[in-house]
PDB file of C-alpha atoms in Angstrom:
ATOM      1  CA  MET B   1     -18.843   5.994   2.152  1.00 95.00           C
ATOM      2  CA  GLU B   2     -17.395   8.332  -0.445  1.00 97.00           C
ATOM      3  CA  THR B   3     -15.391   7.126  -3.453  1.00 95.00           C
ATOM      4  CA  ALA B   4     -12.823   8.793  -5.706  1.00 95.00           C
ATOM      5  CA  PHE B   5     -10.799   7.519  -8.650  1.00 94.00           C
ATOM      6  CA  ILE B   6      -7.420   9.049  -9.526  1.00 94.00           C
ATOM      7  CA  ASN B   7      -4.694   8.327 -12.050  1.00 92.00           C
ATOM      8  CA  SER B   8      -1.485   6.815 -10.742  1.00 93.00           C
ATOM      9  CA  PRO B   9       1.604   5.521 -12.533  1.00 93.00           C
ATOM     10  CA  LEU B  10       0.274   1.998 -11.918  1.00 93.00           C
ATOM     11  CA  GLY B  11      -3.337   2.387 -13.012  1.00 91.00           C
ATOM     12  CA  ILE B  12      -6.553   3.875 -11.744  1.00 92.00           C
ATOM     13  CA  THR B  13      -6.549   4.151  -7.961  1.00 94.00           C
ATOM     14  CA  ARG B  14      -9.853   3.851  -6.104  1.00 94.00           C
ATOM     15  CA  ILE B  15     -10.119   5.465  -2.669  1.00 96.00           C
ATOM     16  CA  VAL B  16     -13.101   4.776  -0.412  1.00 97.00           C
ATOM     17  CA  GLY B  17     -13.720   6.269   3.003  1.00 98.00           C
ATOM     18  CA  ASP B  18     -15.730   8.511   5.256  1.00 98.00           C
ATOM     19  CA  GLU B  19     -15.298  10.534   8.441  1.00 97.00           C
ATOM     20  CA  ASN B  20     -14.220   7.311  10.219  1.00 97.00           C
ATOM     21  CA  GLY B  21     -11.208   6.945   7.929  1.00 97.00           C
ATOM     22  CA  ILE B  22     -10.009   5.435   4.676  1.00 98.00           C
ATOM     23  CA  ALA B  23     -11.388   1.905   4.213  1.00 98.00           C
ATOM     24  CA  ILE B  24     -10.122   0.959   0.754  1.00 97.00           C
ATOM     25  CA  ILE B  25      -7.323   1.995  -1.566  1.00 96.00           C
ATOM     26  CA  SER B  26      -7.029  -0.255  -4.598  1.00 94.00           C
ATOM     27  CA  VAL B  27      -5.661  -0.150  -8.125  1.00 91.00           C
ATOM     28  CA  SER B  28      -6.947  -1.462 -11.428  1.00 85.00           C
ATOM     29  CA  ASP B  29      -6.290  -1.217 -15.128  1.00 77.00           C
ATOM     30  CA  VAL B  30      -9.652   0.446 -15.828  1.00 63.00           C
ATOM     31  CA  GLY B  31      -9.498   3.222 -18.435  1.00 59.00           C
ATOM     32  CA  THR B  32      -8.760   6.825 -17.529  1.00 54.00           C
ATOM     33  CA  ASN B  33     -12.370   7.822 -18.294  1.00 63.00           C
ATOM     34  CA  ASP B  34     -13.195   6.664 -14.772  1.00 77.00           C
ATOM     35  CA  VAL B  35     -11.121   9.369 -13.037  1.00 87.00           C
ATOM     36  CA  SER B  36     -13.165  11.516 -10.647  1.00 88.00           C
ATOM     37  CA  GLU B  37     -13.726  15.103 -11.700  1.00 90.00           C
ATOM     38  CA  THR B  38     -14.209  16.210  -8.102  1.00 94.00           C
ATOM     39  CA  ILE B  39     -12.781  14.624  -4.965  1.00 96.00           C
ATOM     40  CA  PRO B  40     -15.037  14.376  -1.894  1.00 96.00           C
ATOM     41  CA  GLU B  41     -13.652  16.488   0.938  1.00 97.00           C
ATOM     42  CA  VAL B  42     -13.188  13.470   3.224  1.00 97.00           C
ATOM     43  CA  LEU B  43     -10.846  11.871   0.630  1.00 98.00           C
ATOM     44  CA  GLN B  44      -8.831  14.939  -0.413  1.00 97.00           C
ATOM     45  CA  ASP B  45      -5.981  14.368   2.039  1.00 98.00           C
ATOM     46  CA  ALA B  46      -5.607  10.744   0.897  1.00 98.00           C
ATOM     47  CA  VAL B  47      -5.463  11.870  -2.738  1.00 97.00           C
ATOM     48  CA  PHE B  48      -2.905  14.554  -1.866  1.00 98.00           C
ATOM     49  CA  GLN B  49      -0.681  12.138   0.078  1.00 98.00           C
ATOM     50  CA  LEU B  50      -0.848   9.425  -2.594  1.00 97.00           C
ATOM     51  CA  ASN B  51       0.111  11.955  -5.272  1.00 96.00           C
ATOM     52  CA  GLU B  52       3.057  13.088  -3.138  1.00 97.00           C
ATOM     53  CA  TYR B  53       4.119   9.456  -2.725  1.00 97.00           C
ATOM     54  CA  PHE B  54       4.101   8.882  -6.482  1.00 96.00           C
ATOM     55  CA  GLU B  55       6.023  12.129  -7.017  1.00 95.00           C
ATOM     56  CA  GLY B  56       8.718  10.874  -4.625  1.00 94.00           C
ATOM     57  CA  LYS B  57       7.935  13.572  -2.055  1.00 95.00           C
ATOM     58  CA  ARG B  58       6.395  11.349   0.649  1.00 95.00           C
ATOM     59  CA  THR B  59       7.719   8.288   2.466  1.00 95.00           C
ATOM     60  CA  ASP B  60       5.124   8.040   5.263  1.00 95.00           C
ATOM     61  CA  PHE B  61       1.377   8.424   5.281  1.00 97.00           C
ATOM     62  CA  ASP B  62      -0.572  10.303   7.924  1.00 96.00           C
ATOM     63  CA  LEU B  63      -4.145   9.204   7.301  1.00 97.00           C
ATOM     64  CA  LYS B  64      -6.963   8.020   9.514  1.00 97.00           C
ATOM     65  CA  LEU B  65      -7.424   4.400   8.436  1.00 97.00           C
ATOM     66  CA  ASN B  66     -10.509   2.234   8.795  1.00 97.00           C
ATOM     67  CA  PRO B  67      -9.878  -1.075   6.994  1.00 97.00           C
ATOM     68  CA  GLN B  68     -12.495  -3.786   7.491  1.00 97.00           C
ATOM     69  CA  GLY B  69     -11.255  -7.257   8.387  1.00 96.00           C
ATOM     70  CA  THR B  70     -11.011  -9.887  11.076  1.00 97.00           C
ATOM     71  CA  GLU B  71      -9.107  -9.259  14.290  1.00 96.00           C
ATOM     72  CA  PHE B  72      -6.230 -11.377  12.944  1.00 96.00           C
ATOM     73  CA  GLN B  73      -6.163  -9.488   9.628  1.00 96.00           C
ATOM     74  CA  GLN B  74      -6.132  -6.173  11.498  1.00 96.00           C
ATOM     75  CA  LYS B  75      -3.139  -7.397  13.546  1.00 95.00           C
ATOM     76  CA  VAL B  76      -1.278  -8.417  10.367  1.00 96.00           C
ATOM     77  CA  TRP B  77      -2.019  -5.076   8.690  1.00 96.00           C
ATOM     78  CA  ARG B  78      -0.802  -3.144  11.753  1.00 95.00           C
ATOM     79  CA  ALA B  79       2.444  -5.139  11.605  1.00 95.00           C
ATOM     80  CA  LEU B  80       2.865  -4.123   7.947  1.00 96.00           C
ATOM     81  CA  LEU B  81       2.795  -0.464   8.999  1.00 96.00           C
ATOM     82  CA  GLU B  82       6.051  -1.062  10.893  1.00 95.00           C
ATOM     83  CA  ILE B  83       8.033  -1.890   7.731  1.00 96.00           C
ATOM     84  CA  PRO B  84      10.011   1.272   6.894  1.00 95.00           C
ATOM     85  CA  TYR B  85       9.936   2.914   3.486  1.00 96.00           C
ATOM     86  CA  GLY B  86      12.698   1.528   1.294  1.00 93.00           C
ATOM     87  CA  LYS B  87      12.996  -1.706   3.309  1.00 95.00           C
ATOM     88  CA  THR B  88      11.641  -5.206   2.790  1.00 95.00           C
ATOM     89  CA  ILE B  89      11.063  -8.177   5.037  1.00 94.00           C
ATOM     90  CA  SER B  90      10.228 -11.776   4.250  1.00 93.00           C
ATOM     91  CA  TYR B  91       6.935 -13.436   5.035  1.00 91.00           C
ATOM     92  CA  MET B  92       8.841 -15.569   7.555  1.00 93.00           C
ATOM     93  CA  ASP B  93      10.307 -12.450   9.221  1.00 93.00           C
ATOM     94  CA  GLN B  94       6.855 -10.913   9.445  1.00 93.00           C
ATOM     95  CA  THR B  95       5.469 -14.095  10.966  1.00 93.00           C
ATOM     96  CA  LYS B  96       8.331 -14.290  13.498  1.00 93.00           C
ATOM     97  CA  LYS B  97       7.746 -10.668  14.533  1.00 91.00           C
ATOM     98  CA  MET B  98       4.099 -11.523  15.104  1.00 90.00           C
ATOM     99  CA  GLY B  99       5.155 -14.394  17.383  1.00 90.00           C
ATOM    100  CA  ASP B 100       3.993 -17.539  15.586  1.00 88.00           C
ATOM    101  CA  VAL B 101       6.098 -19.008  12.780  1.00 87.00           C
ATOM    102  CA  LYS B 102       3.428 -21.657  12.170  1.00 91.00           C
ATOM    103  CA  ALA B 103       1.034 -18.912  11.044  1.00 91.00           C
ATOM    104  CA  ILE B 104       2.993 -18.070   7.881  1.00 91.00           C
ATOM    105  CA  ARG B 105       0.191 -19.106   5.516  1.00 91.00           C
ATOM    106  CA  ALA B 106      -2.403 -17.181   7.512  1.00 93.00           C
ATOM    107  CA  VAL B 107      -0.162 -14.113   7.591  1.00 93.00           C
ATOM    108  CA  ALA B 108       0.443 -14.335   3.839  1.00 91.00           C
ATOM    109  CA  SER B 109      -3.297 -14.717   3.256  1.00 93.00           C
ATOM    110  CA  ALA B 110      -4.058 -11.657   5.405  1.00 95.00           C
ATOM    111  CA  ASN B 111      -1.407  -9.678   3.501  1.00 93.00           C
ATOM    112  CA  GLY B 112      -3.196 -10.641   0.289  1.00 92.00           C
ATOM    113  CA  LYS B 113      -6.470  -9.279   1.653  1.00 94.00           C
ATOM    114  CA  ASN B 114      -4.959  -5.921   2.636  1.00 95.00           C
ATOM    115  CA  PRO B 115      -7.537  -3.338   1.491  1.00 96.00           C
ATOM    116  CA  LEU B 116      -5.196  -0.332   1.736  1.00 97.00           C
ATOM    117  CA  TRP B 117      -2.834  -0.541  -1.238  1.00 93.00           C
ATOM    118  CA  ILE B 118       0.512   1.259  -0.694  1.00 95.00           C
ATOM    119  CA  VAL B 119      -0.538   2.945   2.574  1.00 97.00           C
ATOM    120  CA  VAL B 120      -0.410  -0.416   4.375  1.00 97.00           C
ATOM    121  CA  PRO B 121       2.753  -1.605   2.617  1.00 96.00           C
ATOM    122  CA  CYS B 122       2.232  -5.303   1.927  1.00 94.00           C
ATOM    123  CA  HIS B 123       4.358  -4.769  -1.194  1.00 95.00           C
ATOM    124  CA  ARG B 124       7.380  -4.632   1.131  1.00 95.00           C
ATOM    125  CA  VAL B 125       6.982  -8.308   2.049  1.00 94.00           C
ATOM    126  CA  ILE B 126       8.995 -10.672  -0.147  1.00 92.00           C
ATOM    127  CA  GLY B 127       9.943 -14.338  -0.245  1.00 86.00           C
ATOM    128  CA  THR B 128      12.648 -15.632   2.103  1.00 84.00           C
ATOM    129  CA  ASN B 129      14.957 -16.044  -0.891  1.00 83.00           C
ATOM    130  CA  GLY B 130      14.391 -12.414  -1.970  1.00 81.00           C
ATOM    131  CA  SER B 131      11.873 -13.275  -4.677  1.00 82.00           C
ATOM    132  CA  LEU B 132       8.842 -11.158  -5.431  1.00 84.00           C
ATOM    133  CA  THR B 133       5.982 -13.402  -4.460  1.00 82.00           C
ATOM    134  CA  GLY B 134       2.299 -13.055  -3.813  1.00 74.00           C
ATOM    135  CA  TYR B 135       0.987  -9.603  -4.554  1.00 79.00           C
ATOM    136  CA  ALA B 136      -2.709  -8.975  -5.169  1.00 76.00           C
ATOM    137  CA  GLY B 137      -1.897  -5.949  -7.353  1.00 79.00           C
ATOM    138  CA  GLY B 138       0.336  -8.031  -9.621  1.00 81.00           C
ATOM    139  CA  LEU B 139       4.064  -8.657  -9.456  1.00 88.00           C
ATOM    140  CA  SER B 140       4.849  -5.927 -11.997  1.00 90.00           C
ATOM    141  CA  ARG B 141       3.260  -3.354  -9.657  1.00 92.00           C
ATOM    142  CA  LYS B 142       5.102  -4.801  -6.660  1.00 92.00           C
ATOM    143  CA  LYS B 143       8.388  -4.532  -8.556  1.00 93.00           C
ATOM    144  CA  TRP B 144       7.615  -0.923  -9.541  1.00 94.00           C
ATOM    145  CA  LEU B 145       6.750   0.050  -5.949  1.00 95.00           C
ATOM    146  CA  LEU B 146       9.910  -1.507  -4.516  1.00 94.00           C
ATOM    147  CA  GLU B 147      12.061   0.207  -7.155  1.00 94.00           C
ATOM    148  CA  HIS B 148      10.243   3.507  -6.490  1.00 95.00           C
ATOM    149  CA  GLU B 149      11.090   3.187  -2.784  1.00 95.00           C
ATOM    150  CA  SER B 150      14.627   1.926  -3.311  1.00 90.00           C
ATOM    151  CA  PRO B 151      17.257   4.124  -1.615  1.00 75.00           C
ATOM    152  CA  SER B 152      19.773   3.175  -4.311  1.00 67.00           C
ATOM    153  CA  GLN B 153      17.910   4.540  -7.309  1.00 55.00           C
ATOM    154  CA  GLN B 154      20.226   5.727 -10.063  1.00 53.00           C
ATOM    155  CA  GLN B 155      20.478   9.493  -9.943  1.00 54.00           C
ATOM    156  CA  SER B 156      21.170  11.704 -12.919  1.00 53.00           C
ATOM    157  CA  LEU B 157      24.692  13.128 -13.053  1.00 52.00           C
ATOM    158  CA  PHE B 158      23.579  16.219 -14.957  1.00 50.00           C
TER     159      PHE B 158
END
């Protein structure tokens, strides 16, 4: 597995993957001294697409993904990929779409273990009452991501 660290508006982003796909994209508050000077070839497209996302030029990712998790977690993460850019759903809605409303805690837990920050958009899942709940990257990052993706962002008049 190859690893790269890049700057993002939300902290240092770690990208891990190989020829089988991207396995991990995570964020931390580690200092900027940890940014990779060179990006392994197998991770260059992921870096490019993430940078486009942060620049507001990309709404969908086209990456080969290879997250590691249980069969149930994989199912939950695939369901997250169906949430469109700029939209949110509740944990209950996600659970209903997956066919078992009794699994809400398990679904929320699997969302919290999502290893592919932003690309598998668990940040788009909110509480039934519209509250920002449960985000492994921190609620301030979740808020930033949802505002970044909001179709009603205030535009400059000049």
